[in-house]
PDB file of C-alpha atoms in Angstrom:
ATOM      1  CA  UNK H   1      69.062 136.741  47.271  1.00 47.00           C
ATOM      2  CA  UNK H   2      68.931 132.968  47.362  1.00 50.00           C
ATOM      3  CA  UNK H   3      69.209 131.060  44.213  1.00 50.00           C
ATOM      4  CA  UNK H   4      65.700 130.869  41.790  1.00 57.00           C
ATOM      5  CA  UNK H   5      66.766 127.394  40.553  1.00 70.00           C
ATOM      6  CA  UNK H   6      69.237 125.255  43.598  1.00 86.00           C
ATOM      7  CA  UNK H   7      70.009 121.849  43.290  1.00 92.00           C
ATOM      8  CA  UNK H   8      69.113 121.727  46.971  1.00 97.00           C
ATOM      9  CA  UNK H   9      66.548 122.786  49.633  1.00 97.00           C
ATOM     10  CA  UNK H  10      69.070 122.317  52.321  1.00 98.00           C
ATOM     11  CA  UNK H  11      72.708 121.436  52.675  1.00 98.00           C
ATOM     12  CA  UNK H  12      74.281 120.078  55.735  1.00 99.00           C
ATOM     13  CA  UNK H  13      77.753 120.014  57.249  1.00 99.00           C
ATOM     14  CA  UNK H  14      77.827 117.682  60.767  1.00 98.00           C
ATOM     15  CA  UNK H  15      80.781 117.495  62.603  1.00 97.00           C
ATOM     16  CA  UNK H  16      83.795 119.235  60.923  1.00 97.00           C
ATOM     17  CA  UNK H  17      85.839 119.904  63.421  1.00 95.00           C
ATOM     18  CA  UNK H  18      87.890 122.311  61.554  1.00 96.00           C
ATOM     19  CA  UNK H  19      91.702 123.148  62.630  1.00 94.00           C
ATOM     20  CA  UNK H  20      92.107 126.595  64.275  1.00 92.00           C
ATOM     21  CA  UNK H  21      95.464 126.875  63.014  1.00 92.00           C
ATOM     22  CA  UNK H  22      95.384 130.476  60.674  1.00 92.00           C
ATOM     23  CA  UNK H  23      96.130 129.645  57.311  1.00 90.00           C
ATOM     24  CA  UNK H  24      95.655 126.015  57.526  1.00 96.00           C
ATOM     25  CA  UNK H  25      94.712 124.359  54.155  1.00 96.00           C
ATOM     26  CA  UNK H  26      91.881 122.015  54.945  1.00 97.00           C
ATOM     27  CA  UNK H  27      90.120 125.327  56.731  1.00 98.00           C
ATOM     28  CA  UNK H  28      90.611 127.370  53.881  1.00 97.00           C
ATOM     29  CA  UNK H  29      89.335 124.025  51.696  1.00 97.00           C
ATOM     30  CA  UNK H  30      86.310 123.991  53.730  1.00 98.00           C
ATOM     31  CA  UNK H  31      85.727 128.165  53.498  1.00 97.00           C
ATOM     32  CA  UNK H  32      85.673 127.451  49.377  1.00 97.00           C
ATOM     33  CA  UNK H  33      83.727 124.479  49.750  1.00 97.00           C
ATOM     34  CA  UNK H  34      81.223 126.544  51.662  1.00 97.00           C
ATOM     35  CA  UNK H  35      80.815 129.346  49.381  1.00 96.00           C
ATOM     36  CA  UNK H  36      80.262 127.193  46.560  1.00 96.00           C
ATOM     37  CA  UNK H  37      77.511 125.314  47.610  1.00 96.00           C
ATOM     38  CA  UNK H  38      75.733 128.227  48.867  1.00 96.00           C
ATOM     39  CA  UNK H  39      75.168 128.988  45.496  1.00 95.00           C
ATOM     40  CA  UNK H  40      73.261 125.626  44.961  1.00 96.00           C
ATOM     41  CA  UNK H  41      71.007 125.572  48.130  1.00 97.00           C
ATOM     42  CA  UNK H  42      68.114 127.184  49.873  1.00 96.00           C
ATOM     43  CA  UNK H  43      69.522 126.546  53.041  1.00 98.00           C
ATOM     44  CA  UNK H  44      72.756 125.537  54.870  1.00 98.00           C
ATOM     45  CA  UNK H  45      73.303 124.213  58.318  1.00 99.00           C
ATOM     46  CA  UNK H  46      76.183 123.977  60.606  1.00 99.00           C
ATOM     47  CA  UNK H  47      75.076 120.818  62.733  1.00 98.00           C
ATOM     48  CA  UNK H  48      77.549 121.615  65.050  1.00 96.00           C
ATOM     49  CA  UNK H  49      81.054 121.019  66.309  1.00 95.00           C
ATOM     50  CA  UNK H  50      82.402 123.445  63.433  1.00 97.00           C
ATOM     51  CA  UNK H  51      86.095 123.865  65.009  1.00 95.00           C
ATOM     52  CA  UNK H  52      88.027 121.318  67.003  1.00 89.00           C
ATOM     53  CA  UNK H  53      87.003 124.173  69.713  1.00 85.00           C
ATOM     54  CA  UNK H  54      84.725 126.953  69.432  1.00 86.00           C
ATOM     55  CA  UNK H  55      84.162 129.408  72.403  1.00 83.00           C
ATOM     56  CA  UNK H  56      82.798 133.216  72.199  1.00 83.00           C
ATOM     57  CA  UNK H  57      85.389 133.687  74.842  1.00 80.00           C
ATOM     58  CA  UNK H  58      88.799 135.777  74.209  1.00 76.00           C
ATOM     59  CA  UNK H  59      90.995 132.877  76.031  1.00 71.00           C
ATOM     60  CA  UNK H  60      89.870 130.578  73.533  1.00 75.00           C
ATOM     61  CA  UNK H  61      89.799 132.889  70.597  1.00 81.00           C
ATOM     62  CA  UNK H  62      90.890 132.205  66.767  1.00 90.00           C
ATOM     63  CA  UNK H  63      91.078 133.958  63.540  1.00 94.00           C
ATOM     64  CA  UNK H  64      89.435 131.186  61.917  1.00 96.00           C
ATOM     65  CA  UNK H  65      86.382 131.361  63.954  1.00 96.00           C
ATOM     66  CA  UNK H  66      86.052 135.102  62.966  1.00 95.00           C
ATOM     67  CA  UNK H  67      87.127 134.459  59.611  1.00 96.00           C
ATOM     68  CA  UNK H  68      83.919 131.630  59.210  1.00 97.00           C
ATOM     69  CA  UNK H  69      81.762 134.205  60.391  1.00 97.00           C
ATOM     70  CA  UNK H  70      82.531 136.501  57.905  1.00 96.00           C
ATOM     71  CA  UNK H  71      82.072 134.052  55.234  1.00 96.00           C
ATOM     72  CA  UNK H  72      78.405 133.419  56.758  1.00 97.00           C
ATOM     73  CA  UNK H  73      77.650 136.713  56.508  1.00 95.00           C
ATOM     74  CA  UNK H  74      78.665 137.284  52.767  1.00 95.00           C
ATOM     75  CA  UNK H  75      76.251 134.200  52.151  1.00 94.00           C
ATOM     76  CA  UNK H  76      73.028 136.293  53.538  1.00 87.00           C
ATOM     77  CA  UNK H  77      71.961 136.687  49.835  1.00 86.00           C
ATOM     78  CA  UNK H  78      72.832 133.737  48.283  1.00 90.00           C
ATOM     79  CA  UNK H  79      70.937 131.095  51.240  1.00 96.00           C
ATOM     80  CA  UNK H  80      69.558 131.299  54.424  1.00 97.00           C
ATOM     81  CA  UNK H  81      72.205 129.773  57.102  1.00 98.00           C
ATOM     82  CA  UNK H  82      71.596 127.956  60.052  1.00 98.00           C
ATOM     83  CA  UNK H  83      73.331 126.561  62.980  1.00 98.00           C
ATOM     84  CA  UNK H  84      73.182 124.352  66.003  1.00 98.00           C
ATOM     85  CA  UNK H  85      75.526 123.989  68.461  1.00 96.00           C
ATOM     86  CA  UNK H  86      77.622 120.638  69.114  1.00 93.00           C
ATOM     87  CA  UNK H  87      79.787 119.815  72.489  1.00 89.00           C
ATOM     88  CA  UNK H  88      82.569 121.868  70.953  1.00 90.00           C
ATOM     89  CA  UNK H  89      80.871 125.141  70.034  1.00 91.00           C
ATOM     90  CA  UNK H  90      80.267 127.150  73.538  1.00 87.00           C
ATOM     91  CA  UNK H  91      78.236 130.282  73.690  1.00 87.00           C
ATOM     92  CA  UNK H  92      78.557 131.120  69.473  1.00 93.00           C
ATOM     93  CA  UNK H  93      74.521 131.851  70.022  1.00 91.00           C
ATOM     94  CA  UNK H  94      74.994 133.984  72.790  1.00 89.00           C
ATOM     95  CA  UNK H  95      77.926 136.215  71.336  1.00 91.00           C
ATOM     96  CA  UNK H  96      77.327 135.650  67.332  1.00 94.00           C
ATOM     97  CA  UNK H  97      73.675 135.335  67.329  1.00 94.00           C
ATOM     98  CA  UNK H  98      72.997 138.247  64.452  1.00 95.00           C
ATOM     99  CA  UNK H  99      75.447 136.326  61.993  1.00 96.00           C
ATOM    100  CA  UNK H 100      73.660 133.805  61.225  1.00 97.00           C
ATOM    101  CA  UNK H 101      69.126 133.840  60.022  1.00 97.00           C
ATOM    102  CA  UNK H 102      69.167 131.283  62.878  1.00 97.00           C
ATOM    103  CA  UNK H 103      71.315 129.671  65.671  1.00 98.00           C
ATOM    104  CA  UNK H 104      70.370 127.486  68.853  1.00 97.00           C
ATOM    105  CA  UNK H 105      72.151 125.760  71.397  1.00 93.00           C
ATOM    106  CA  UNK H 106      69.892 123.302  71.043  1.00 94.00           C
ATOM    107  CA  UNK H 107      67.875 122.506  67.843  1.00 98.00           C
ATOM    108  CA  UNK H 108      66.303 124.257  65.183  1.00 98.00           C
ATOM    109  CA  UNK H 109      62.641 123.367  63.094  1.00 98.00           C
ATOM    110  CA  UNK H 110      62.301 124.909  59.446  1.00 98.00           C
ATOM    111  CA  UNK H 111      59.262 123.654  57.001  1.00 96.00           C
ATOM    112  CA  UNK H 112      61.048 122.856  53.498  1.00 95.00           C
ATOM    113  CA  UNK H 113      59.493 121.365  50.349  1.00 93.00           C
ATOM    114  CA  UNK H 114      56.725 120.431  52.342  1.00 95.00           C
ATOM    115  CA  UNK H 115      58.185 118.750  55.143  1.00 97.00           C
ATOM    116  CA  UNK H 116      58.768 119.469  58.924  1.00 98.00           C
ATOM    117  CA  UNK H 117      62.741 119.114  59.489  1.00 98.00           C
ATOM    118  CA  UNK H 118      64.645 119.262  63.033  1.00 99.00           C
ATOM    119  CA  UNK H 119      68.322 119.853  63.026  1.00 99.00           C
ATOM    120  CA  UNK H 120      69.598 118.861  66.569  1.00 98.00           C
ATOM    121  CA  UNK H 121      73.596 117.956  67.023  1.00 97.00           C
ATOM    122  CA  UNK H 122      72.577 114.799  69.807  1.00 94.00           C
ATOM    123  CA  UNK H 123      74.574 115.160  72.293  1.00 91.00           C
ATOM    124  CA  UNK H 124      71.849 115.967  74.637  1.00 90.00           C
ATOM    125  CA  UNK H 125      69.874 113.143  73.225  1.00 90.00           C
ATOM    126  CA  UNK H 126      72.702 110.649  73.707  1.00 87.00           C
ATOM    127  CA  UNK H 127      74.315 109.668  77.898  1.00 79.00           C
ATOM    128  CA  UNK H 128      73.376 111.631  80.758  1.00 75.00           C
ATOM    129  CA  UNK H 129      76.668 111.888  82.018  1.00 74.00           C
ATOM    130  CA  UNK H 130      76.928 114.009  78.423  1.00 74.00           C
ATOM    131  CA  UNK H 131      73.727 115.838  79.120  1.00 75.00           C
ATOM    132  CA  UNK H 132      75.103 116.745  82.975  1.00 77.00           C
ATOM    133  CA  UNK H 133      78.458 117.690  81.632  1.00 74.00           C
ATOM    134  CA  UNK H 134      77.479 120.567  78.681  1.00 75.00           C
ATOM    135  CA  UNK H 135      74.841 121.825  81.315  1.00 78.00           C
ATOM    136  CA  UNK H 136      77.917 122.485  83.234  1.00 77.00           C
ATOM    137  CA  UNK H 137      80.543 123.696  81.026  1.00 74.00           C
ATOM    138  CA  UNK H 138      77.504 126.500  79.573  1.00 76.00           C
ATOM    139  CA  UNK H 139      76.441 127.599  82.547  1.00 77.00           C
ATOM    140  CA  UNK H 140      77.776 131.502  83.505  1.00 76.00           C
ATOM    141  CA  UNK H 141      79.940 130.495  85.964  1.00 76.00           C
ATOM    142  CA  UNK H 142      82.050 128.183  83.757  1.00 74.00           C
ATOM    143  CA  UNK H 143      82.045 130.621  81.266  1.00 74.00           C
ATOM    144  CA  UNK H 144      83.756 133.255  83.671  1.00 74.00           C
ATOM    145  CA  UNK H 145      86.010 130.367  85.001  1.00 74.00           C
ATOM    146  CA  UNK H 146      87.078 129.490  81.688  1.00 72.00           C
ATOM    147  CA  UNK H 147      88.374 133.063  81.072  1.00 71.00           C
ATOM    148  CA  UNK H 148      90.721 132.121  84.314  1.00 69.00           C
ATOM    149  CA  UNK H 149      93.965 131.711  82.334  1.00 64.00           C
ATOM    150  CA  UNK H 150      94.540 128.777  85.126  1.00 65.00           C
ATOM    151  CA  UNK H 151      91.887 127.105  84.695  1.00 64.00           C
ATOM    152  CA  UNK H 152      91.649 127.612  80.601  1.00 62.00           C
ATOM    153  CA  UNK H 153      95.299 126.364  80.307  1.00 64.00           C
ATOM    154  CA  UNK H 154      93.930 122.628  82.315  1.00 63.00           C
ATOM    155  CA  UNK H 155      90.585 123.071  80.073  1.00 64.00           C
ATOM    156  CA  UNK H 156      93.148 122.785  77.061  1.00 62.00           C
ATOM    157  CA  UNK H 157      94.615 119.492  78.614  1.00 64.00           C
ATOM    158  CA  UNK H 158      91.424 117.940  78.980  1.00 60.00           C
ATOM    159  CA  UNK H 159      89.821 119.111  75.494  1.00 63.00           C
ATOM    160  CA  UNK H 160      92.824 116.877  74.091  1.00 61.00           C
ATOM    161  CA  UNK H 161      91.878 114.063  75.832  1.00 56.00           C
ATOM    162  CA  UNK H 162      88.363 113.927  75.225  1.00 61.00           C
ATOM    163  CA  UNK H 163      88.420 114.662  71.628  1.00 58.00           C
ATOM    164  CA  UNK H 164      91.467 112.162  70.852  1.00 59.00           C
ATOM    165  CA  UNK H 165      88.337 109.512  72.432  1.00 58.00           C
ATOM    166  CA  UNK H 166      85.537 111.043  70.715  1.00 63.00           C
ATOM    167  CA  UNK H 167      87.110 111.293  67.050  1.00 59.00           C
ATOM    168  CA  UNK H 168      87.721 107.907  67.015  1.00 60.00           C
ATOM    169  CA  UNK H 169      84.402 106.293  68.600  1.00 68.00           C
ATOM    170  CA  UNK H 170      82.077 103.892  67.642  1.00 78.00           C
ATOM    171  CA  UNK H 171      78.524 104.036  68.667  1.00 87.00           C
ATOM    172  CA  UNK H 172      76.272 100.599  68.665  1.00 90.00           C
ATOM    173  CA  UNK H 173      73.358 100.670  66.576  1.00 93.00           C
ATOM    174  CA  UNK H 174      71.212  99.561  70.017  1.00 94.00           C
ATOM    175  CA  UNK H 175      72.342 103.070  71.252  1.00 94.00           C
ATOM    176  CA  UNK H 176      71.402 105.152  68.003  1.00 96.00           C
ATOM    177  CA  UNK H 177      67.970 103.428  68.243  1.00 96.00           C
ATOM    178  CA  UNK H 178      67.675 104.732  71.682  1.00 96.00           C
ATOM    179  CA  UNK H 179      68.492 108.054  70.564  1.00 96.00           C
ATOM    180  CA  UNK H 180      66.342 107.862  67.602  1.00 98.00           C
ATOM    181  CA  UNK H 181      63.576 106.821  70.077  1.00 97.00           C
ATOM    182  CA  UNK H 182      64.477 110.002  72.177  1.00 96.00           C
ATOM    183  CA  UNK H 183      64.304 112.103  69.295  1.00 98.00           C
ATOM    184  CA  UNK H 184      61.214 110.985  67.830  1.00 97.00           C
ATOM    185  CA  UNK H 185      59.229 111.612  71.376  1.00 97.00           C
ATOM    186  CA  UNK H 186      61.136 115.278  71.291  1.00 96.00           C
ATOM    187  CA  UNK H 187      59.619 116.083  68.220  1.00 98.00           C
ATOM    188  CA  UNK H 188      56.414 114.178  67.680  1.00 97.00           C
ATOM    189  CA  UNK H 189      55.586 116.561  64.846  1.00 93.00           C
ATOM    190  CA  UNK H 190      58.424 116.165  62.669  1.00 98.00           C
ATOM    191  CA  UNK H 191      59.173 114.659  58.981  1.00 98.00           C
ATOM    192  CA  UNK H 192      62.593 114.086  59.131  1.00 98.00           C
ATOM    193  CA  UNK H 193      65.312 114.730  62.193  1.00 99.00           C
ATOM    194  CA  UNK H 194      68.744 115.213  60.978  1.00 99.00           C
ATOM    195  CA  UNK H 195      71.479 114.750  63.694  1.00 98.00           C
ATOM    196  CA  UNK H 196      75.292 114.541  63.979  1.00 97.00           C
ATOM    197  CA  UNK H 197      77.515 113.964  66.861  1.00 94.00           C
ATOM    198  CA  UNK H 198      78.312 110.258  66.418  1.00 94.00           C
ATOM    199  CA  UNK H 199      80.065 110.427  62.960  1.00 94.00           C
ATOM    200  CA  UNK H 200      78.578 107.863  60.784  1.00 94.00           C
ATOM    201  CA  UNK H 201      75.584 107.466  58.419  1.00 96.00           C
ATOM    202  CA  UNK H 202      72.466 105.995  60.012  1.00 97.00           C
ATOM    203  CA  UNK H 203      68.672 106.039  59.858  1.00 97.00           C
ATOM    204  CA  UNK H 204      66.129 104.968  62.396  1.00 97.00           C
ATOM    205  CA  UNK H 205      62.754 106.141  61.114  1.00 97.00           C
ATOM    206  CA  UNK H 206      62.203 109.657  60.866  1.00 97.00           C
ATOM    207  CA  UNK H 207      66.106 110.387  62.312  1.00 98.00           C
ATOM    208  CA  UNK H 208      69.066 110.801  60.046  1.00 98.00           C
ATOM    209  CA  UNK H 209      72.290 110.373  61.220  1.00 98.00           C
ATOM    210  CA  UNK H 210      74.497 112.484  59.153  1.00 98.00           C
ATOM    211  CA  UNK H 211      78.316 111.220  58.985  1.00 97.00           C
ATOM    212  CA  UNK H 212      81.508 113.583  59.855  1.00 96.00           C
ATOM    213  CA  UNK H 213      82.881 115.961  57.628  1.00 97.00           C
ATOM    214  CA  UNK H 214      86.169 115.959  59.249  1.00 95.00           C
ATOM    215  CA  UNK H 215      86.793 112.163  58.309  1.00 93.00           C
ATOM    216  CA  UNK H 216      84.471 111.796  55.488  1.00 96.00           C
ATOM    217  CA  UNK H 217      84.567 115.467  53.665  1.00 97.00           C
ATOM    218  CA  UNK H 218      81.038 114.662  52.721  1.00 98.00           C
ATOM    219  CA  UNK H 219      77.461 116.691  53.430  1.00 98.00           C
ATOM    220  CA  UNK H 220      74.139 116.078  53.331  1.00 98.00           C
ATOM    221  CA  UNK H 221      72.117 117.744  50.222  1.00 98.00           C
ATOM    222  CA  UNK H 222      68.228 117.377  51.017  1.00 97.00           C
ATOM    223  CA  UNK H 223      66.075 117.700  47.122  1.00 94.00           C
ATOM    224  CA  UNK H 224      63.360 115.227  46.762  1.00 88.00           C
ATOM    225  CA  UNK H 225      65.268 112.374  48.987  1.00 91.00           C
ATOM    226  CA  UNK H 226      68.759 113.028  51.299  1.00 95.00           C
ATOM    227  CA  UNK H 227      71.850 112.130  49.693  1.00 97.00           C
ATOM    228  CA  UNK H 228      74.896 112.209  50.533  1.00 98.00           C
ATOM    229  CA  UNK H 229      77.441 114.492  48.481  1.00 98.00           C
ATOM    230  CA  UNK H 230      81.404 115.666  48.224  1.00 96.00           C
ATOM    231  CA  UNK H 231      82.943 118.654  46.779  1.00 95.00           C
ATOM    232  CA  UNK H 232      85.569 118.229  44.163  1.00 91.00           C
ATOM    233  CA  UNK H 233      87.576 119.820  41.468  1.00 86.00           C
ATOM    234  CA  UNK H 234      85.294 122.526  41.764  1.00 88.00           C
ATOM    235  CA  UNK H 235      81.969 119.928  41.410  1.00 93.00           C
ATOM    236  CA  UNK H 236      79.329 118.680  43.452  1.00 95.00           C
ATOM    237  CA  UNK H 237      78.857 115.204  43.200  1.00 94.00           C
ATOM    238  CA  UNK H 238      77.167 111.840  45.068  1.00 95.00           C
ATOM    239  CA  UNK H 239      79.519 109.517  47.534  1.00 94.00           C
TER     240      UNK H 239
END
């Protein structure tokens, strides 16, 4: 049962692209982290991009995937939780769709306090050639080709190579506008947008970028205004 009294009405992580390593420390950080705060919010989203990888698929299977979805579970009566799938995360909605209240490969709408809010990753908002490419890799047949162990062994290769560019990009502000723009015709009805996928804190009207949790170890904790927020020494406190 969610809390009578949270400091929040919704909590977000964007972008955390958590190690799949078992046991690794800044995994089991982020599972504490997690728990924690569920007992100060409403609501928390995964924006997307949760693991370095994520695929519903046995070739590209991890403890620590499994291991986050238990913790989800266990938080059914402390918040509602919510996620939205990034260019890392491939068919979680498909196989783990009953372990979270709600989960979309694409974006999700929730009133709070009030207000109208879309959680989108914006990916698909972002370059075609990005839009083109994740139509691709989710389709059915890559999903059965990526079970191939030949062709999951040269998907490996080229997940290194693309993330090694992403983690370390830089988006212009003329391109978040675009996006913005993009959002804000998506969702004409909306309050407030909250997106991740390009690892930085912006804000073009309505649209929210929210900034990585991988590099930053900070979230997004929505009360009266969005703030941003870290998790330490067992406190929640403002960047």
């Amino acid at each position: 049962m969610p809390s009578t009294d949270p400091k929040f009405r919704v909590v977000i992580f964007a972008d955390c692209h958590l190690p799949v390593t078992s046991g690794h420390p800044d995994f089991t950080s982020f599972l504490h982290t997690l728990k924690e705060v569920a007992k100060q919010t409403k609501t928390i989203v995964l924006l997307g991009d949760v693991f370095r990888v994520w695929a519903a698929i046995p070739v590209f299977d991890h403890e620590n995937g499994h291991a986050l979805l238990e913790a989800v579970k266990s938080l059914s009566e402390k918040c509602r939780t919510i996620m939205v799938e990034g260019n890392w995360d491939f068919y979680i909605e498909r196989a783990y769709f009953d372990c979270f209240d709600e989960i979309s490969e694409d974006a999700i709408e929730i009133e709070s306090g009030g207000e109208h809010c879309v959680f989108v990753h914006g990916h698909m908002d972002h370059l075609f050639s990005d839009r083109l490419l994740m139509r691709l890799l989710k389709s059915s047949l890559a999903r059965a080709l990526f079970q191939w162990k030949r062709f999951s062994g040269l998907a490996r290769k080229l997940i290194r190579i693309f993330q090694e560019g992403e983690l370390s990009k830089q988006v212009r502000q003329d391109e978040l506008i675009k996006v913005a723009g993009r959002l804000g015709k998506r969702f004409p009805g909306s309050d407030r947008i909250f997106v991740g996928h390009f690892h930085q804190f912006w804000q073009h009207g309505r649209v929210i970028g929210i900034p990585d949790y991988h590099g930053t170890h900070s979230f997004l904790g929505l009360s009266e205004k969005p703030a941003l927020y870290r998790f330490n020494d067992d406190r929640i406190s403002l960047v």
